[in-house]
mmCIF file of C-alpha atoms and ligand atoms in Angstrom:
data_model
loop_
_atom_site.group_PDB
_atom_site.id
_atom_site.type_symbol
_atom_site.label_atom_id
_atom_site.label_comp_id
_atom_site.label_asym_id
_atom_site.label_seq_id
_atom_site.Cartn_x
_atom_site.Cartn_y
_atom_site.Cartn_z
ATOM 1 C CA MET N 1 62.566 92.321 39.606
ATOM 2 C CA ALA N 2 65.342 92.224 36.753
ATOM 3 C CA ALA N 3 68.177 89.628 36.983
ATOM 4 C CA ALA N 4 70.938 91.729 35.351
ATOM 5 C CA GLY N 5 70.066 94.325 38.512
ATOM 6 C CA ARG N 6 70.522 90.832 40.785
ATOM 7 C CA SER N 7 73.653 90.557 39.688
ATOM 8 C CA ALA N 8 75.258 93.588 39.280
ATOM 9 C CA LEU N 9 74.636 95.319 42.712
ATOM 10 C CA ALA N 10 77.102 94.461 45.382
ATOM 11 C CA ILE N 11 77.506 96.665 48.670
ATOM 12 C CA ASP N 12 80.549 97.309 49.466
ATOM 13 C CA PHE N 13 82.071 99.671 52.603
ATOM 14 C CA VAL N 14 85.431 99.046 52.373
ATOM 15 C CA GLY N 15 86.310 100.614 49.033
ATOM 16 C CA GLY N 16 83.746 102.783 46.828
ATOM 17 C CA ALA N 17 82.215 105.888 47.905
ATOM 18 C CA VAL N 18 81.280 105.458 51.216
ATOM 19 C CA GLY N 19 85.284 104.351 52.266
ATOM 20 C CA TYR N 20 85.996 107.348 50.356
ATOM 21 C CA LYS N 21 83.911 109.694 51.926
ATOM 22 C CA LEU N 22 84.879 107.852 55.432
ATOM 23 C CA ARG N 23 88.840 108.180 54.683
ATOM 24 C CA SER N 24 88.387 111.463 53.551
ATOM 25 C CA GLY N 25 86.362 112.802 56.493
ATOM 26 C CA ALA N 26 83.924 114.095 54.519
ATOM 27 C CA ALA N 27 81.454 112.301 56.937
ATOM 28 C CA ARG N 28 82.096 114.074 59.161
ATOM 29 C CA SER N 29 80.342 118.019 57.962
ATOM 30 C CA HIS N 30 77.356 115.130 56.639
ATOM 31 C CA ALA N 31 74.118 116.585 56.980
ATOM 32 C CA LEU N 32 72.761 113.045 58.115
ATOM 33 C CA LEU N 33 74.959 114.188 61.386
ATOM 34 C CA LYS N 34 73.368 117.448 61.928
ATOM 35 C CA ALA N 35 69.873 115.533 61.156
ATOM 36 C CA THR N 36 69.728 113.281 63.833
ATOM 37 C CA GLY N 37 71.248 115.165 66.175
ATOM 38 C CA MET N 38 75.053 113.481 66.556
ATOM 39 C CA ALA N 39 77.324 114.889 68.333
ATOM 40 C CA PRO N 40 81.078 114.450 70.401
ATOM 41 C CA GLY N 41 80.164 111.940 72.738
ATOM 42 C CA ARG N 42 76.907 111.652 71.963
ATOM 43 C CA ALA N 43 76.297 107.800 71.342
ATOM 44 C CA LEU N 44 72.613 107.750 69.660
ATOM 45 C CA GLN N 45 70.352 104.631 68.846
ATOM 46 C CA VAL N 46 69.379 104.647 65.507
ATOM 47 C CA ILE N 47 67.128 103.195 63.818
ATOM 48 C CA ASP N 48 67.338 102.943 59.954
ATOM 49 C CA ALA N 49 63.972 101.451 58.599
ATOM 50 C CA THR N 50 64.749 101.319 55.085
ATOM 51 C CA ALA N 51 68.600 100.413 54.642
ATOM 52 C CA GLY N 52 68.742 99.801 51.003
ATOM 53 C CA LEU N 53 72.764 100.058 50.482
ATOM 54 C CA GLY N 54 73.549 100.822 53.968
ATOM 55 C CA ARG N 55 75.253 103.536 53.463
ATOM 56 C CA ASP N 56 73.300 106.144 55.624
ATOM 57 C CA ALA N 57 73.665 103.318 58.338
ATOM 58 C CA PHE N 58 77.140 102.245 58.149
ATOM 59 C CA LEU N 59 78.034 106.241 57.945
ATOM 60 C CA LEU N 60 76.489 106.679 61.422
ATOM 61 C CA ALA N 61 77.596 103.361 63.040
ATOM 62 C CA SER N 62 81.107 105.078 61.914
ATOM 63 C CA MET N 63 81.123 107.783 63.746
ATOM 64 C CA GLY N 64 79.659 106.916 66.671
ATOM 65 C CA ALA N 65 75.735 105.816 66.631
ATOM 66 C CA SER N 66 74.732 101.863 67.457
ATOM 67 C CA VAL N 67 72.732 100.889 64.484
ATOM 68 C CA THR N 68 69.593 98.356 63.922
ATOM 69 C CA LEU N 69 69.430 98.423 60.130
ATOM 70 C CA ILE N 70 65.652 97.328 59.290
ATOM 71 C CA GLU N 71 65.342 95.953 55.075
ATOM 72 C CA ARG N 72 62.501 93.572 53.898
ATOM 73 C CA SER N 73 64.352 92.476 50.180
ATOM 74 C CA PRO N 74 66.075 89.113 51.407
ATOM 75 C CA GLN N 75 67.509 90.148 48.155
ATOM 76 C CA VAL N 76 69.223 93.077 49.739
ATOM 77 C CA HIS N 77 68.999 91.797 53.246
ATOM 78 C CA ALA N 78 71.432 88.711 51.791
ATOM 79 C CA LEU N 79 73.620 92.070 49.656
ATOM 80 C CA LEU N 80 73.605 93.371 53.514
ATOM 81 C CA ALA N 81 75.215 90.841 54.884
ATOM 82 C CA GLN N 82 77.188 90.024 52.569
ATOM 83 C CA GLY N 83 79.209 93.528 52.917
ATOM 84 C CA LEU N 84 79.008 93.922 56.259
ATOM 85 C CA ALA N 85 80.820 90.770 56.436
ATOM 86 C CA ALA N 86 83.554 91.924 53.908
ATOM 87 C CA ALA N 87 83.875 94.721 56.088
ATOM 88 C CA GLN N 88 84.498 93.400 59.562
ATOM 89 C CA ALA N 89 87.200 91.564 58.329
ATOM 90 C CA GLU N 90 88.877 94.132 55.799
ATOM 91 C CA SER N 91 90.558 95.929 59.432
ATOM 92 C CA ALA N 92 90.146 96.371 63.057
ATOM 93 C CA GLU N 93 88.506 99.572 62.730
ATOM 94 C CA LEU N 94 85.900 98.462 60.099
ATOM 95 C CA ALA N 95 84.893 95.709 62.007
ATOM 96 C CA GLY N 96 84.856 98.273 65.194
ATOM 97 C CA VAL N 97 82.373 100.203 63.560
ATOM 98 C CA VAL N 98 80.206 97.001 61.922
ATOM 99 C CA ALA N 99 80.234 96.022 66.333
ATOM 100 C CA ARG N 100 77.632 98.533 66.389
ATOM 101 C CA MET N 101 75.281 97.901 63.601
ATOM 102 C CA THR N 102 72.742 95.327 63.866
ATOM 103 C CA LEU N 103 71.169 94.093 60.751
ATOM 104 C CA ILE N 104 67.819 92.603 60.891
ATOM 105 C CA GLN N 105 65.241 91.241 57.644
ATOM 106 C CA GLY N 106 61.905 92.286 57.633
ATOM 107 C CA ASP N 107 59.196 94.844 57.146
ATOM 108 C CA ALA N 108 59.534 98.202 59.344
ATOM 109 C CA ARG N 109 55.500 98.820 59.835
ATOM 110 C CA ASP N 110 56.026 95.413 61.913
ATOM 111 C CA LEU N 111 58.928 95.672 63.324
ATOM 112 C CA LEU N 112 59.195 99.633 64.529
ATOM 113 C CA PRO N 113 56.390 98.848 67.711
ATOM 114 C CA THR N 114 58.844 96.623 69.006
ATOM 115 C CA LEU N 115 61.720 98.478 69.166
ATOM 116 C CA GLN N 116 62.958 101.266 70.203
ATOM 117 C CA ALA N 117 65.640 104.375 69.864
ATOM 118 C CA ASP N 118 66.292 107.595 69.976
ATOM 119 C CA VAL N 119 66.400 108.387 66.267
ATOM 120 C CA VAL N 120 64.486 106.238 63.770
ATOM 121 C CA THR N 121 65.598 107.524 59.956
ATOM 122 C CA VAL N 122 63.367 106.734 56.972
ATOM 123 C CA ASP N 123 64.542 106.519 53.038
ATOM 124 C CA PRO N 124 62.256 104.697 51.065
ATOM 125 C CA MET N 125 62.879 105.094 47.049
ATOM 126 C CA HIS N 126 62.283 108.335 45.804
ATOM 127 C CA PRO N 127 59.864 108.445 42.915
ATOM 128 C CA GLU N 128 61.631 108.621 39.174
ATOM 129 C CA ARG N 129 63.113 111.452 38.289
ATOM 130 C CA THR N 130 62.612 112.647 34.759
ATOM 131 C CA LYS N 131 66.361 112.940 34.120
ATOM 132 C CA THR N 132 67.118 109.398 35.187
ATOM 133 C CA ALA N 133 70.832 109.862 34.017
ATOM 134 C CA LEU N 134 70.781 111.653 37.097
ATOM 135 C CA VAL N 135 70.133 108.912 39.519
ATOM 136 C CA LYS N 136 73.034 106.962 40.922
ATOM 137 C CA GLN N 137 74.253 103.946 39.229
ATOM 138 C CA GLU N 138 73.111 101.824 41.936
ATOM 139 C CA MET N 139 70.300 103.165 42.823
ATOM 140 C CA ARG N 140 69.149 102.424 39.294
ATOM 141 C CA LEU N 141 69.742 98.601 40.703
ATOM 142 C CA LEU N 142 68.296 98.757 43.421
ATOM 143 C CA ARG N 143 65.230 100.058 42.199
ATOM 144 C CA ASP N 144 65.569 97.242 39.788
ATOM 145 C CA LEU N 145 65.479 95.021 42.363
ATOM 146 C CA VAL N 146 63.086 96.183 45.069
ATOM 147 C CA GLY N 147 60.670 98.503 43.120
ATOM 148 C CA ALA N 148 59.039 101.669 44.269
ATOM 149 C CA ASP N 149 57.741 102.111 48.055
ATOM 150 C CA PRO N 150 54.108 103.148 47.506
ATOM 151 C CA ASP N 151 53.737 101.948 50.897
ATOM 152 C CA VAL N 152 56.055 105.150 52.547
ATOM 153 C CA CYS N 153 53.251 107.272 54.420
ATOM 154 C CA GLU N 154 52.088 103.923 55.868
ATOM 155 C CA LEU N 155 56.164 103.096 57.415
ATOM 156 C CA MET N 156 55.852 107.560 58.151
ATOM 157 C CA GLN N 157 53.021 106.434 60.425
ATOM 158 C CA ALA N 158 55.018 103.138 61.939
ATOM 159 C CA ALA N 159 57.864 105.900 62.769
ATOM 160 C CA LEU N 160 56.013 108.835 64.258
ATOM 161 C CA SER N 161 54.600 106.457 66.139
ATOM 162 C CA ALA N 162 57.912 104.517 67.189
ATOM 163 C CA ARG N 163 59.385 105.600 70.656
ATOM 164 C CA CYS N 164 62.307 107.575 69.768
ATOM 165 C CA GLY N 165 62.779 110.849 69.757
ATOM 166 C CA ARG N 166 63.328 111.586 66.305
ATOM 167 C CA VAL N 167 62.255 110.941 62.821
ATOM 168 C CA VAL N 168 64.608 111.551 60.152
ATOM 169 C CA LEU N 169 63.178 111.344 56.490
ATOM 170 C CA LYS N 170 65.584 111.927 53.888
ATOM 171 C CA TRP N 171 63.234 112.862 50.724
ATOM 172 C CA PRO N 172 64.520 114.194 47.617
ATOM 173 C CA LEU N 173 64.899 118.474 47.533
ATOM 174 C CA ARG N 174 62.163 120.163 45.795
ATOM 175 C CA ALA N 175 59.794 117.108 46.020
ATOM 176 C CA GLU N 176 56.605 117.576 47.899
ATOM 177 C CA PRO N 177 55.718 116.779 51.550
ATOM 178 C CA LEU N 178 54.333 113.765 51.644
ATOM 179 C CA ALA N 179 50.188 113.415 51.649
ATOM 180 C CA GLY N 180 48.938 112.577 54.902
ATOM 181 C CA VAL N 181 51.983 113.064 57.282
ATOM 182 C CA ARG N 182 51.947 115.500 59.738
ATOM 183 C CA LYS N 183 54.651 118.778 58.744
ATOM 184 C CA PRO N 184 58.035 118.182 60.210
ATOM 185 C CA SER N 185 59.890 120.722 62.552
ATOM 186 C CA TYR N 186 62.116 121.348 60.723
ATOM 187 C CA GLN N 187 63.957 120.909 57.679
ATOM 188 C CA ILE N 188 68.017 120.349 56.459
ATOM 189 C CA ALA N 189 68.583 120.727 52.938
ATOM 190 C CA GLY N 190 71.656 118.374 51.341
ATOM 191 C CA LYS N 191 72.626 119.714 46.937
ATOM 192 C CA THR N 192 69.744 116.874 46.138
ATOM 193 C CA VAL N 193 68.099 115.452 49.147
ATOM 194 C CA ARG N 194 66.167 117.822 52.088
ATOM 195 C CA TYR N 195 65.902 116.217 55.648
ATOM 196 C CA ASP N 196 62.429 116.293 57.401
ATOM 197 C CA VAL N 197 63.431 116.280 60.779
ATOM 198 C CA PHE N 198 60.011 115.741 62.973
ATOM 199 C CA VAL N 199 61.036 115.451 66.948
ATOM 200 C CA LEU N 200 58.655 114.074 68.618
ATOM 201 C CA PRO N 201 58.029 114.420 72.148
ATOM 202 C CA ARG N 202 59.931 111.987 74.703
ATOM 203 C CA GLY N 203 62.666 113.895 72.784
ATOM 204 C CA ALA N 204 61.444 117.119 73.247
ATOM 205 C CA ALA N 205 63.376 118.580 75.988
ATOM 206 C CA GLU N 206 66.448 117.342 75.101
ATOM 207 C CA GLU N 207 66.150 118.401 71.013
ATOM 208 C CA ARG N 208 66.634 121.565 69.242
ATOM 209 C CA ALA N 209 66.151 122.677 66.212
ATOM 210 C CA PRO N 210 70.464 122.877 64.862
ATOM 211 C CA GLY N 211 70.508 125.706 61.218
ATOM 212 C CA ALA N 212 66.724 124.754 60.433
ATOM 213 C CA ASP N 213 66.451 126.120 56.817
ATOM 214 C CA ALA N 214 64.361 128.404 57.056
ATOM 215 C CA ALA N 215 64.183 128.691 53.336
ATOM 216 C CA LEU N 216 62.438 125.431 53.010
ATOM 217 C CA ASN N 217 60.440 125.601 56.338
ATOM 218 C CA PRO N 218 58.235 128.660 56.043
HETATM 219 C C1 LIG V 301 66.695 104.468 48.625
HETATM 220 S S1 LIG V 301 66.583 102.591 49.457
HETATM 221 C C2 LIG V 301 67.472 103.301 50.920
HETATM 222 C C3 LIG V 301 69.293 103.166 51.060
HETATM 223 C C4 LIG V 301 69.696 104.121 52.123
HETATM 224 N N1 LIG V 301 69.488 104.755 52.782
HETATM 225 C C5 LIG V 301 71.344 103.291 51.743
HETATM 226 O O1 LIG V 301 71.965 104.506 52.758
HETATM 227 O O2 LIG V 301 72.271 102.539 51.417
HETATM 228 C C6 LIG V 301 65.180 101.833 50.211
HETATM 229 C C7 LIG V 301 65.275 100.696 50.736
HETATM 230 O O3 LIG V 301 64.894 100.573 52.184
HETATM 231 C C8 LIG V 301 63.702 99.791 51.834
HETATM 232 N N2 LIG V 301 62.159 99.622 52.683
HETATM 233 C C9 LIG V 301 61.033 100.535 51.525
HETATM 234 N N3 LIG V 301 60.043 100.124 52.460
HETATM 235 C C10 LIG V 301 60.116 99.665 53.631
HETATM 236 C C11 LIG V 301 59.467 99.024 54.796
HETATM 237 N N4 LIG V 301 58.858 99.190 55.061
HETATM 238 N N5 LIG V 301 60.300 97.955 55.953
HETATM 239 C C12 LIG V 301 61.616 97.648 55.315
HETATM 240 N N6 LIG V 301 62.446 98.035 54.278
HETATM 241 C C13 LIG V 301 62.040 99.281 53.139
HETATM 242 C C14 LIG V 301 63.418 99.189 50.505
HETATM 243 O O4 LIG V 301 63.472 98.162 50.188
HETATM 244 C C15 LIG V 301 64.773 99.607 49.770
HETATM 245 O O5 LIG V 301 66.237 98.751 49.990
#
């Protein structure tokens, strides 16, 4: 664990990239919303099994979802708690978003069997890229703090066995599918990442595959 990473990493839901995305309205067209099945008037219950910097969870909560965030690193969990407290104190609007977020410290592989939701999202640390400059500064600092996530296949198995209607895996756009994990129902491509969407039997009746990316899902 790198001391520099520990001191430099901060989680800011008020300014920075997260604040900009929300203020500019860019959040509304984010591919994650489509992948989770978010729609106006549909208040989803989401479990973010890999909370990390909390950006995805904050985006979903700001669009009306109730989100349970699970983070296993005590240090990252503490940073998240600080970031959420700061957002709560900033304005009534942000306090409303934070009120829809529940932060838990622990390993999602153990916790998922005890929870239920409409959607489980999984965004493990991605395999290291050779062009490290392409990896955003915060993600480098997070990697310094928590390392890689070698148990991602086990986590996916826990997510796919959870009481939920859909699992969304965020993974590098061009990376191979995870070995040992079933084929996704469909994929949604972003600029650098893709969302592998697994529609599970519980939600099959009400789920549709909006904008399934045929090129990525032959
Ligand atoms: C790539 S980051 C997630 C980034 C996050 N989606 C965001 O928007 O900021 C991955 C995080 O998941 C956490 N993590 C990985 N496996 C986990 C598990 N089994 N249970 C809980 N947290 C886990 C890591 O500690 C790390 O903080």
